[in-house]
Coordinates of C-alpha atoms and ligand atoms in Angstrom, one line a residue:
M769 CA -29.0 -23.4 180.4
S770 CA -25.5 -23.6 181.7
A771 CA -24.7 -21.2 184.5
V772 CA -21.0 -21.5 184.5
A773 CA -19.2 -18.2 183.7
F774 CA -16.6 -18.3 181.0
T775 CA -14.7 -15.8 178.8
L776 CA -14.3 -15.9 175.1
H777 CA -11.5 -14.0 173.3
G778 CA -11.7 -12.4 169.8
L779 CA -11.0 -9.1 168.1
G780 CA -12.8 -6.0 169.3
V781 CA -13.8 -4.0 166.2
S782 CA -15.9 -1.3 167.6
S783 CA -15.5 0.1 171.1
G784 CA -17.9 0.0 174.0
I785 CA -19.6 -2.4 176.3
A786 CA -22.9 -4.3 175.8
I787 CA -24.7 -6.5 178.2
G788 CA -27.6 -8.6 176.9
R789 CA -29.1 -11.9 176.0
V790 CA -27.7 -14.2 173.3
H791 CA -29.7 -14.7 170.1
L792 CA -28.1 -17.4 168.0
V793 CA -28.3 -16.9 164.2
S794 CA -28.1 -20.1 162.3
H795 CA -25.5 -20.7 159.6
A796 CA -27.3 -22.5 156.7
L797 CA -24.1 -22.8 154.6
L798 CA -22.6 -25.1 157.1
E799 CA -25.5 -27.6 157.1
V800 CA -26.4 -28.1 153.4
P801 CA -28.8 -31.0 152.8
H802 CA -27.8 -33.3 149.9
Y803 CA -30.3 -35.5 148.1
E804 CA -31.1 -36.7 144.6
I805 CA -34.2 -35.6 142.7
P806 CA -35.9 -38.1 140.3
P807 CA -36.5 -36.7 136.8
E808 CA -40.3 -36.3 137.4
R809 CA -39.7 -34.0 140.3
V810 CA -37.0 -31.7 138.7
A811 CA -39.6 -29.1 137.6
E812 CA -41.0 -28.9 141.1
E813 CA -37.5 -28.5 142.6
R814 CA -36.6 -25.8 140.2
T815 CA -39.8 -24.0 141.1
R816 CA -38.9 -24.3 144.8
L817 CA -35.6 -22.4 144.1
K818 CA -37.4 -19.8 142.0
E819 CA -39.9 -19.2 144.8
A820 CA -37.1 -18.8 147.3
V821 CA -35.4 -16.3 145.0
D822 CA -38.6 -14.3 144.8
A823 CA -39.2 -14.5 148.5
V824 CA -35.7 -13.2 149.3
R825 CA -35.9 -10.5 146.7
T826 CA -39.2 -9.3 148.2
E827 CA -37.6 -9.4 151.7
L828 CA -34.6 -7.4 150.6
R829 CA -36.8 -4.8 149.0
L830 CA -38.8 -4.5 152.1
L831 CA -35.7 -4.1 154.1
R832 CA -34.4 -1.5 151.7
A833 CA -37.7 0.5 151.9
A834 CA -37.7 0.3 155.7
A835 CA -34.1 1.5 156.0
D836 CA -33.9 5.1 157.1
Q837 CA -31.7 7.4 155.1
S838 CA -29.1 8.3 157.6
A839 CA -25.5 8.3 156.4
A840 CA -24.8 5.3 158.5
H841 CA -27.4 3.3 156.7
Q842 CA -26.6 4.4 153.2
E843 CA -23.6 2.2 153.2
L844 CA -25.8 -0.7 154.3
D845 CA -28.4 0.0 151.6
A846 CA -25.7 -0.2 149.0
F847 CA -24.9 -3.7 150.1
I848 CA -28.6 -4.7 149.9
D849 CA -28.9 -3.3 146.4
L850 CA -25.9 -5.5 145.5
Q851 CA -27.6 -8.6 146.9
I852 CA -30.8 -7.8 145.0
L853 CA -28.7 -7.6 141.8
M854 CA -27.0 -10.9 142.5
L855 CA -30.4 -12.6 142.7
D856 CA -30.8 -11.7 139.1
D857 CA -27.4 -12.8 138.0
P858 CA -27.5 -15.8 135.6
M859 CA -24.1 -17.0 136.9
L860 CA -25.8 -17.7 140.2
I861 CA -29.4 -18.6 139.9
D862 CA -29.7 -19.8 136.2
A863 CA -26.6 -21.9 136.7
A864 CA -28.0 -23.4 139.9
L865 CA -31.4 -24.2 138.2
E866 CA -29.4 -25.9 135.4
R867 CA -27.6 -28.0 137.9
I868 CA -30.9 -29.2 139.5
A869 CA -31.9 -30.6 136.1
T870 CA -28.5 -31.9 134.8
N871 CA -27.2 -33.4 138.0
G872 CA -30.6 -34.4 139.4
I873 CA -29.9 -32.9 142.8
N874 CA -31.9 -30.7 145.3
A875 CA -31.9 -26.9 145.2
E876 CA -29.6 -26.4 148.2
W877 CA -27.0 -28.8 146.9
A878 CA -27.1 -27.2 143.4
L879 CA -26.7 -23.7 145.0
A880 CA -23.8 -24.9 147.1
Q881 CA -22.1 -26.4 144.1
Q882 CA -22.5 -23.2 142.1
L883 CA -21.3 -21.1 145.0
E884 CA -18.1 -23.3 145.2
E885 CA -17.5 -22.7 141.5
L886 CA -18.0 -19.0 141.7
L887 CA -15.7 -18.7 144.7
A888 CA -13.0 -20.6 142.9
A889 CA -13.3 -18.1 140.0
F890 CA -13.2 -15.2 142.5
E891 CA -9.8 -16.4 143.8
T892 CA -8.3 -15.6 140.4
I893 CA -9.6 -12.0 140.1
D894 CA -7.0 -9.4 140.4
D895 CA -9.3 -6.5 141.4
A896 CA -9.7 -5.9 145.1
Y897 CA -13.2 -4.5 144.8
L898 CA -14.5 -7.4 142.8
R899 CA -12.8 -9.9 145.0
E900 CA -14.4 -8.4 148.0
R901 CA -17.8 -9.0 146.4
K902 CA -17.1 -12.7 147.2
Q903 CA -18.5 -12.0 150.6
D904 CA -21.7 -10.6 149.1
V905 CA -22.2 -13.7 147.0
V906 CA -21.8 -16.0 150.0
Q907 CA -24.2 -13.9 152.0
T908 CA -26.8 -13.9 149.2
V909 CA -26.6 -17.7 148.9
E910 CA -26.8 -18.0 152.7
R911 CA -30.0 -16.0 152.6
L912 CA -31.4 -18.3 149.9
M913 CA -30.4 -21.4 151.8
K914 CA -32.2 -20.1 154.9
E915 CA -35.3 -19.4 152.9
L916 CA -35.2 -22.9 151.2
R917 CA -34.8 -24.6 154.6
G918 CA -37.3 -22.5 156.5
L919 CA -34.5 -21.2 158.8
A920 CA -35.3 -17.6 158.5
R921 CA -36.2 -17.3 162.2
P922 CA -37.7 -14.1 163.6
M923 CA -36.2 -12.8 166.7
R924 CA -38.2 -13.5 169.9
A925 CA -39.5 -10.5 171.7
R926 CA -37.9 -10.1 175.0
H927 CA -39.7 -9.4 178.2
D928 CA -36.8 -8.3 180.3
D929 CA -34.7 -5.2 180.1
W930 CA -31.7 -6.7 178.4
P931 CA -31.0 -6.0 174.7
T932 CA -30.2 -8.7 172.3
I933 CA -26.6 -9.8 171.5
I934 CA -26.5 -11.3 168.1
V935 CA -24.2 -14.4 167.9
A936 CA -23.6 -15.5 164.4
H937 CA -21.0 -17.3 162.2
D938 CA -20.8 -14.1 160.2
L939 CA -23.2 -11.3 159.5
S940 CA -24.3 -9.6 156.3
P941 CA -25.4 -5.9 156.3
A942 CA -28.8 -7.1 155.1
D943 CA -29.1 -9.3 158.2
T944 CA -28.4 -6.3 160.4
I945 CA -31.1 -4.2 158.9
G946 CA -33.5 -7.1 159.5
F947 CA -32.7 -6.6 163.2
R948 CA -34.1 -3.1 163.1
G949 CA -36.9 -2.5 165.6
Q950 CA -35.3 -4.9 168.0
R951 CA -33.1 -3.6 170.7
I952 CA -29.6 -4.9 169.6
G953 CA -26.8 -4.4 172.1
G954 CA -23.9 -5.8 170.1
F955 CA -22.5 -8.6 167.9
L956 CA -20.3 -11.6 168.4
T957 CA -19.2 -13.6 165.4
D958 CA -17.2 -16.8 164.8
V959 CA -15.2 -15.3 161.9
G960 CA -14.3 -11.8 160.9
S961 CA -11.5 -9.3 160.7
P962 CA -11.3 -5.6 161.2
T963 CA -12.4 -5.1 157.6
S964 CA -15.2 -7.7 157.5
H965 CA -18.8 -6.7 157.0
T966 CA -19.7 -7.3 160.6
A967 CA -17.0 -4.9 161.6
I968 CA -18.2 -2.2 159.1
V969 CA -21.8 -2.7 160.2
A970 CA -20.9 -2.6 163.9
R971 CA -18.9 0.6 163.5
S972 CA -21.5 2.3 161.4
L973 CA -24.2 1.4 163.9
K974 CA -21.9 2.4 166.7
L975 CA -22.4 -1.0 168.5
P976 CA -19.8 -3.0 170.3
A977 CA -18.7 -6.1 168.5
V978 CA -16.2 -8.9 169.0
V979 CA -15.3 -10.9 165.9
G980 CA -13.2 -13.9 165.2
V981 CA -14.4 -15.7 168.4
R982 CA -14.0 -19.2 167.1
H983 CA -16.9 -21.5 167.9
A984 CA -18.9 -18.7 169.6
R985 CA -22.1 -20.2 168.2
L986 CA -21.3 -23.7 169.5
L987 CA -20.3 -22.5 173.0
L988 CA -23.2 -20.2 173.6
E989 CA -26.9 -20.8 174.1
D990 CA -30.0 -18.8 173.3
D991 CA -31.0 -16.4 176.0
E992 CA -27.8 -16.7 178.0
L993 CA -26.6 -13.5 179.6
I994 CA -23.4 -12.2 178.0
I995 CA -21.2 -9.1 178.4
I996 CA -19.3 -7.9 175.3
D997 CA -16.3 -5.7 176.0
A998 CA -15.1 -4.6 172.6
R999 CA -12.2 -2.5 173.7
R1000 CA -10.6 -5.6 175.2
G1001 CA -11.9 -8.0 172.6
V1002 CA -13.6 -10.3 175.2
A1003 CA -17.1 -11.7 175.9
I1004 CA -18.1 -13.0 179.3
A1005 CA -20.9 -15.6 179.2
N1006 CA -23.1 -16.2 182.3
P1007 CA -21.4 -13.5 184.4
P1008 CA -22.1 -13.5 188.1
P1009 CA -24.2 -10.6 189.4
E1010 CA -21.2 -8.6 190.8
I1011 CA -19.5 -8.7 187.4
V1012 CA -22.7 -7.6 185.6
E1013 CA -22.9 -4.7 188.1
E1014 CA -19.3 -3.7 187.5
Y1015 CA -19.8 -3.7 183.7
R1016 CA -23.1 -1.9 184.0
L1017 CA -21.3 1.0 185.9
R1018 CA -18.5 1.0 183.4
K1019 CA -20.9 1.1 180.5
A1020 CA -22.8 4.0 182.0
A1021 CA -19.6 5.9 182.6
L1022 CA -18.4 5.2 179.0
D1023 CA -21.7 6.3 177.5
L1024 CA -21.6 9.6 179.3
E1025 CA -17.9 10.1 178.5
R1026 CA -18.6 9.4 174.8
T1027 CA -21.3 12.1 174.6
R1028 CA -19.0 14.6 176.3
L1029 CA -16.0 13.7 174.0
A1030 CA -18.0 14.0 170.8
R1031 CA -18.0 17.8 171.4
L1032 CA -14.3 17.8 170.9
K1033 CA -14.4 16.7 167.3
E1034 CA -13.9 20.1 165.8
A1035 CA -11.4 21.3 168.5
A1036 CA -7.8 22.0 167.7
T1037 CA -5.4 20.2 170.1
R1038 CA -3.7 23.0 171.9
T1039 CA -2.3 22.6 175.4
L1040 CA -2.8 25.1 178.2
D1041 CA 0.6 26.6 177.5
G1042 CA -0.4 27.1 173.8
T1043 CA 1.5 24.2 172.2
E1044 CA -0.1 22.8 169.1
I1045 CA -0.2 19.0 168.9
L1046 CA -1.2 17.0 165.9
L1047 CA -3.4 14.0 166.4
H1048 CA -3.3 11.5 163.6
V1049 CA -4.9 8.1 163.2
N1050 CA -3.8 4.6 162.3
I1051 CA -5.8 2.9 159.6
E1052 CA -5.8 -0.4 157.8
S1053 CA -8.1 0.2 154.9
P1054 CA -10.0 2.9 153.1
K1055 CA -13.0 1.5 155.0
D1056 CA -11.7 3.2 158.1
L1057 CA -12.2 6.6 156.6
P1058 CA -15.6 7.3 158.2
A1059 CA -14.1 6.6 161.6
V1060 CA -11.3 9.0 160.8
R1061 CA -13.7 11.8 159.9
A1062 CA -15.9 11.1 162.9
V1063 CA -13.1 12.2 165.3
G1064 CA -11.7 15.1 163.3
A1065 CA -8.1 13.7 162.9
D1066 CA -5.4 16.0 161.6
G1067 CA -4.2 13.3 159.2
I1068 CA -3.2 9.6 158.9
G1069 CA -0.1 8.8 160.7
L1070 CA 0.1 5.2 159.9
Y1071 CA -1.7 3.3 157.0
R1072 CA -0.9 -0.4 157.6
T1073 CA -0.9 -1.6 154.0
E1074 CA -0.2 -5.2 154.8
F1075 CA -3.9 -5.5 155.4
L1076 CA -4.3 -5.6 151.7
F1077 CA -3.3 -9.3 152.1
T1078 CA -6.3 -10.1 154.4
E1079 CA -8.2 -13.2 153.4
R1080 CA -6.3 -13.8 150.1
A1081 CA -3.5 -16.0 149.0
D1082 CA -2.1 -13.9 146.2
R1083 CA -0.4 -10.5 146.1
P1084 CA -2.2 -7.3 145.5
S1085 CA -1.4 -5.8 142.0
E1086 CA -0.1 -2.3 141.4
A1087 CA -3.5 -1.2 140.2
E1088 CA -5.2 -2.6 143.2
Q1089 CA -2.8 -1.0 145.6
F1090 CA -2.9 2.3 143.8
E1091 CA -6.7 2.3 144.2
A1092 CA -6.5 1.6 147.9
Y1093 CA -3.9 4.3 148.5
R1094 CA -5.6 6.9 146.3
E1095 CA -9.0 6.3 147.9
V1096 CA -7.5 7.2 151.3
V1097 CA -5.5 10.2 150.0
R1098 CA -8.6 11.6 148.2
G1099 CA -10.8 10.8 151.2
M1100 CA -8.5 12.9 153.5
K1101 CA -8.9 16.0 151.3
G1102 CA -5.5 17.5 151.6
K1103 CA -4.6 16.3 155.0
P1104 CA -1.3 14.3 155.2
V1105 CA -1.3 10.5 154.7
T1106 CA 1.6 8.5 155.9
I1107 CA 1.6 5.1 154.1
R1108 CA 3.8 2.4 155.5
T1109 CA 5.3 -0.1 153.1
F1110 CA 4.4 -3.7 153.7
D1111 CA 5.3 -4.9 157.2
L1112 CA 4.9 -8.6 156.5
G1113 CA 6.1 -11.4 158.6
A1114 CA 6.0 -12.2 162.4
D1115 CA 2.7 -11.0 163.8
K1116 CA 1.5 -10.0 160.3
D1117 CA 2.1 -13.4 158.8
F1118 CA -0.7 -13.3 156.2
D1119 CA -1.1 -16.4 154.2
L1120 CA 1.8 -15.6 151.9
S1121 CA 2.0 -19.2 150.7
D1122 CA 5.6 -18.9 149.6
E1123 CA 8.8 -20.6 150.6
R1124 CA 9.7 -17.7 152.9
R1125 CA 7.2 -18.6 155.5
A1126 CA 7.6 -20.2 159.0
P1127 CA 11.2 -19.3 159.9
A1128 CA 12.5 -20.4 163.2
N1129 CA 12.0 -17.1 164.9
P1130 CA 9.6 -14.9 162.9
A1131 CA 10.0 -11.8 165.1
L1132 CA 13.7 -11.7 164.4
G1133 CA 13.4 -13.0 160.8
L1134 CA 12.7 -11.7 157.4
R1135 CA 10.0 -9.2 158.2
G1136 CA 9.2 -5.5 157.6
I1137 CA 11.6 -3.8 155.3
R1138 CA 13.8 -6.9 155.2
Y1139 CA 11.1 -8.9 153.5
C1140 CA 10.5 -6.1 150.9
L1141 CA 14.2 -5.7 150.2
A1142 CA 14.6 -9.5 149.7
E1143 CA 11.8 -9.2 147.1
P1144 CA 12.7 -6.1 145.1
A1145 CA 10.2 -6.7 142.2
F1146 CA 7.4 -7.1 144.8
F1147 CA 8.6 -4.0 146.6
L1148 CA 8.9 -2.0 143.4
T1149 CA 5.2 -2.7 142.6
Q1150 CA 4.2 -1.1 145.9
L1151 CA 6.6 1.8 145.5
R1152 CA 5.2 2.5 142.0
A1153 CA 1.6 2.5 143.4
L1154 CA 2.7 4.8 146.3
L1155 CA 4.3 7.3 144.0
R1156 CA 1.3 7.3 141.8
A1157 CA -1.0 7.9 144.8
A1158 CA 1.3 10.7 145.9
A1159 CA 0.3 12.6 142.8
C1160 CA -3.2 12.8 144.3
G1161 CA -2.3 14.5 147.6
P1162 CA 0.2 14.8 150.4
V1163 CA 1.7 11.3 150.9
K1164 CA 4.6 10.3 153.0
I1165 CA 6.3 6.9 152.7
L1166 CA 7.2 5.1 155.9
L1167 CA 9.6 2.1 156.2
P1168 CA 8.9 -0.5 158.9
M1169 CA 11.5 -2.4 161.0
V1170 CA 14.5 -0.3 159.9
M1171 CA 17.7 -1.4 161.7
H1172 CA 20.5 -0.3 159.4
A1173 CA 21.4 2.7 157.2
S1174 CA 21.8 0.4 154.2
E1175 CA 18.1 -0.5 154.3
I1176 CA 17.1 3.1 153.9
D1177 CA 19.8 3.6 151.1
R1178 CA 18.5 0.6 149.3
A1179 CA 14.9 1.7 149.6
R1180 CA 15.8 5.1 148.3
Q1181 CA 17.4 3.5 145.3
L1182 CA 14.3 1.5 144.6
I1183 CA 12.1 4.5 145.0
A1184 CA 14.3 6.3 142.5
Q1185 CA 14.0 3.4 140.1
A1186 CA 10.2 3.4 140.5
R1187 CA 10.2 7.1 139.8
R1188 CA 12.3 6.7 136.6
E1189 CA 10.1 3.9 135.3
L1190 CA 6.9 5.9 135.9
I1191 CA 8.3 9.1 134.3
A1192 CA 9.5 7.0 131.3
E1193 CA 5.9 5.7 131.0
G1194 CA 4.6 9.3 131.1
V1195 CA 3.0 8.9 134.5
K1196 CA 2.7 11.9 136.8
V1197 CA 4.9 11.6 139.9
P1198 CA 5.6 14.4 142.5
E1199 CA 9.1 15.9 142.8
Q1200 CA 9.5 15.0 146.4
V1201 CA 7.7 12.3 148.5
P1202 CA 9.0 12.5 152.2
L1203 CA 10.5 9.3 153.3
G1204 CA 10.5 8.2 157.0
A1205 CA 11.7 5.3 159.1
M1206 CA 9.9 3.6 161.9
I1207 CA 12.0 3.5 165.1
E1208 CA 10.9 0.1 166.5
V1209 CA 14.2 -1.8 166.8
P1210 CA 16.5 -0.8 169.6
A1211 CA 19.4 -0.6 167.2
A1212 CA 17.7 2.2 165.3
A1213 CA 16.9 4.1 168.5
I1214 CA 20.4 3.8 169.8
A1215 CA 22.2 4.6 166.6
L1216 CA 19.6 7.2 165.8
P1217 CA 21.9 9.8 164.0
M1218 CA 22.7 7.1 161.4
I1219 CA 19.0 6.7 160.6
A1220 CA 17.9 10.3 161.1
R1221 CA 20.3 11.9 158.6
R1222 CA 18.8 9.7 155.9
V1223 CA 15.1 10.4 156.3
D1224 CA 12.6 13.3 156.4
F1225 CA 10.8 12.1 159.5
L1226 CA 10.6 9.4 162.1
S1227 CA 7.8 7.4 163.5
I1228 CA 8.2 5.5 166.8
G1229 CA 6.6 2.1 166.9
T1230 CA 6.4 1.4 170.5
N1231 CA 4.6 -1.9 170.1
D1232 CA 7.7 -3.4 168.5
L1233 CA 10.2 -1.2 170.3
I1234 CA 9.0 -2.4 173.7
Q1235 CA 8.8 -6.0 172.4
Y1236 CA 12.5 -5.9 171.2
T1237 CA 13.8 -3.9 174.1
L1238 CA 12.3 -6.0 176.8
A1239 CA 12.6 -9.3 174.8
I1240 CA 8.9 -10.1 175.2
D1241 CA 7.0 -11.6 172.3
R1242 CA 3.9 -9.3 171.8
Q1243 CA 1.9 -12.3 170.7
D1244 CA 2.7 -14.5 173.7
D1245 CA 0.1 -14.2 176.5
A1246 CA 2.5 -15.9 178.9
V1247 CA 4.8 -12.8 179.0
A1248 CA 2.1 -10.1 178.4
D1249 CA 2.4 -8.9 182.0
L1250 CA 6.0 -8.1 181.4
Y1251 CA 5.1 -5.5 178.8
D1252 CA 6.0 -2.3 180.5
P1253 CA 6.2 1.2 178.8
L1254 CA 7.6 2.5 182.1
H1255 CA 10.6 0.2 182.1
P1256 CA 13.6 2.6 182.5
A1257 CA 15.1 1.3 179.3
V1258 CA 12.0 2.1 177.3
L1259 CA 11.6 5.6 178.9
R1260 CA 15.3 6.4 178.1
L1261 CA 14.9 5.3 174.5
L1262 CA 11.8 7.3 174.1
S1263 CA 13.2 10.4 175.7
G1264 CA 16.4 10.0 173.7
I1265 CA 14.6 9.8 170.4
L1266 CA 12.4 12.8 171.1
S1267 CA 15.2 15.1 172.4
F1268 CA 17.5 14.2 169.5
A1269 CA 14.8 14.7 166.9
A1270 CA 14.0 18.1 168.5
R1271 CA 17.7 19.1 168.4
I1272 CA 18.0 18.5 164.7
D1273 CA 14.5 19.7 164.0
L1274 CA 13.3 16.4 162.5
P1275 CA 9.6 15.7 162.7
V1276 CA 8.8 12.6 164.8
S1277 CA 5.5 10.9 165.4
L1278 CA 4.6 8.0 167.7
C1279 CA 2.2 5.4 166.3
G1280 CA 2.3 2.5 168.7
E1281 CA -0.6 1.7 171.0
L1282 CA 1.0 3.9 173.6
A1283 CA 0.0 7.0 171.6
G1284 CA -3.7 6.1 172.2
D1285 CA -3.4 5.5 175.9
P1286 CA -4.7 8.7 177.6
D1287 CA -2.6 8.0 180.7
Y1288 CA 0.6 8.5 178.7
A1289 CA -0.5 11.6 176.8
W1290 CA 0.9 14.2 179.2
L1291 CA 4.2 12.3 179.7
L1292 CA 4.8 11.9 175.9
A1293 CA 3.9 15.5 175.2
A1294 CA 6.1 16.7 178.1
L1295 CA 9.0 14.7 176.6
G1296 CA 8.6 16.6 173.3
L1297 CA 6.1 14.5 171.3
R1298 CA 4.1 16.8 169.0
E1299 CA 2.5 14.2 166.7
F1300 CA 0.5 11.2 168.0
S1301 CA -1.0 8.6 165.8
M1302 CA -3.6 6.1 167.2
H1303 CA -6.7 4.1 166.6
P1304 CA -9.5 6.6 165.8
D1305 CA -11.5 5.4 168.9
R1306 CA -8.8 6.8 171.1
L1307 CA -8.3 10.2 169.6
L1308 CA -11.0 12.3 171.4
E1309 CA -9.9 11.0 174.8
V1310 CA -6.3 11.8 174.1
R1311 CA -7.3 15.3 172.8
Q1312 CA -9.3 15.9 176.0
R1313 CA -6.3 15.0 178.1
L1314 CA -3.9 17.2 176.1
L1315 CA -6.2 20.3 176.3
Y1316 CA -5.5 20.3 180.1
A1317 CA -1.7 19.8 179.9
N1318 CA 0.6 22.6 180.9
L1319 CA 3.8 21.5 179.2
D1320 CA 5.8 24.4 180.9
E1321 CA 5.2 22.7 184.2
L1322 CA 5.2 19.1 183.0
A1323 CA 8.5 19.2 180.9
P1324 CA 10.9 19.4 183.9
K1325 CA 9.0 16.8 185.8
A1326 CA 9.1 14.5 182.8
Q1327 CA 12.9 14.9 182.6
R1328 CA 13.3 14.0 186.2
L1329 CA 11.0 11.0 185.8
V1330 CA 13.0 9.5 182.9
K1331 CA 16.2 9.8 184.9
L1332 CA 14.9 7.5 187.7
D1333 CA 15.9 3.9 187.5
D1334 CA 14.0 2.3 190.4
P1335 CA 10.7 0.8 189.0
Q1336 CA 8.7 1.6 192.2
K1337 CA 9.9 5.3 192.2
I1338 CA 9.1 5.5 188.5
R1339 CA 5.5 4.3 189.1
E1340 CA 5.0 6.7 192.0
A1341 CA 6.4 9.6 189.9
F1342 CA 4.1 8.6 187.0
A1343 CA 1.1 8.6 189.3
R1344 CA 2.0 12.0 190.6
F1345 CA 2.6 13.2 187.0
N1346 CA -1.0 12.6 186.1
D1347 CA -2.2 14.0 189.4
G1348 CA -3.8 17.1 187.8
V1349 CA -5.7 15.1 185.2
R1350 CA -9.4 15.9 185.2
Ligands
PEP1215 C1 4.5 -0.5 166.3 O1 5.3 -1.5 166.2 O2 4.4 0.2 167.3 C2 3.6 -0.2 165.2 C3 2.9 0.9 165.2 O3 3.5 -1.1 164.2 P1 2.7 -2.4 164.2 O4 1.9 -2.5 165.4 O5 1.9 -2.5 162.9 O6 3.8 -3.4 164.2
MG1216 MG1 5.7 -2.4 164.4

């Protein structure tokens, strides 16, 4: 066992800290044996596959029966049912049995060939739900492969106090239920995105997980001690005792805090001086809805629709988009939903596979609203889906990366066109759908009146606003330490936007990461922010801070702070500002 400490980076998809010992889960699909089967052994090979199917079916049924009926597990049970159904699907099993006979090959090889053919067919499916089932087919085949190869390995019982950290290529919900009865601390996977199964499972089981840690399985060994810090998206292997102690304390503090915070779920966010603040959340998919409900958010302040492009090469159709938007609108039961039009390009360079990719300087290139306006037909599809979804509940449309008045004017023309088309087709469209602009380019913040008079609301995107104001690439680690919300230029822009919006009575929200940083909650509220939008995990902590804010006292202090221009003095004033935080 190597004792050298090292850190792995990935994407934290569920908050919290776990400390435990590694359990490596094998990945049968990466190591498929290929050999030929002579005609006289074909029947035997087919029987081997049929027996594997029966064994997996029995195993899944047992898992299903063992699953408790809590809401968290109902979602997982649905996945298991689906896998059981797939074992009976002729397109999978019968076709693989056929291949054993016609190609004279072993069961694993036949299954792998059939899987490849099915996956190719999935690529052409236009329906998001069906396409997502691709992952279920892969996981069902993975399970069969393990059975065929005798790799289904029970977890070893542990004799020390550490829980188990599952390290896998990817995880299926059924796998996770199989871990029941074991003390699982968290997950680490090679692949995965915020919407992958591992992420859903981790969130529903409230366990910390870091996904997309490339080669995690290769770099780690069974039984190694590892720390997972999901909030930071890192894992530390073989940590020295003092780091373990540090994280143990942090974890204990986090666990206690979480229990206390959960009590604030039903509370309104009213400051000590009686100011009402709205706390909204940022989401990327309808799958985030349970997390939204868990924290009692007042609405959705930012729905990042570009995540519809995750793990696919083609573009989502109008029907598919409509479904995704409507599901969120319905799920929010009358609470407002702000849906941002596609913010593609730069850091959200999904595999668009078109000629518009890889410009010299993506962050300054054809991204956000620019991309959509350059592709009006593509943009119209989204606008039509958005207007249709707006008939189902209170939807607002938000344009990303706005820099110029003409972009809003053009977007309004296209919205009007989409509306005319839908009405001509007899589709129901609401009279008014509020239109907003993200303020995330300094030009928009500086020439704010030009933008403000054209929209119904503003949303400040501090992630990009800080990137462009300070000229630091948000994706470049080398300049990450220069990212500074307290830079006088940033503070002045923020305070300018908030005070101008207040003067003309224009609603303004802030949806960058800053909104979810509890240390900035008092300052932002004192500068006039009344609508925060953040990752659901952050909401209760921000609510707790705001409940103890006295804006009558803090507002003059905030005005003095933003007038300072010496970085050291700003820092000191900021520290004093949060002095009364409890
Ligand atoms: C932002 O830029 O602050 C923002 C919320 O948008 P995104 O992070 O999606 O670019
Ligand atoms: Mg942005």
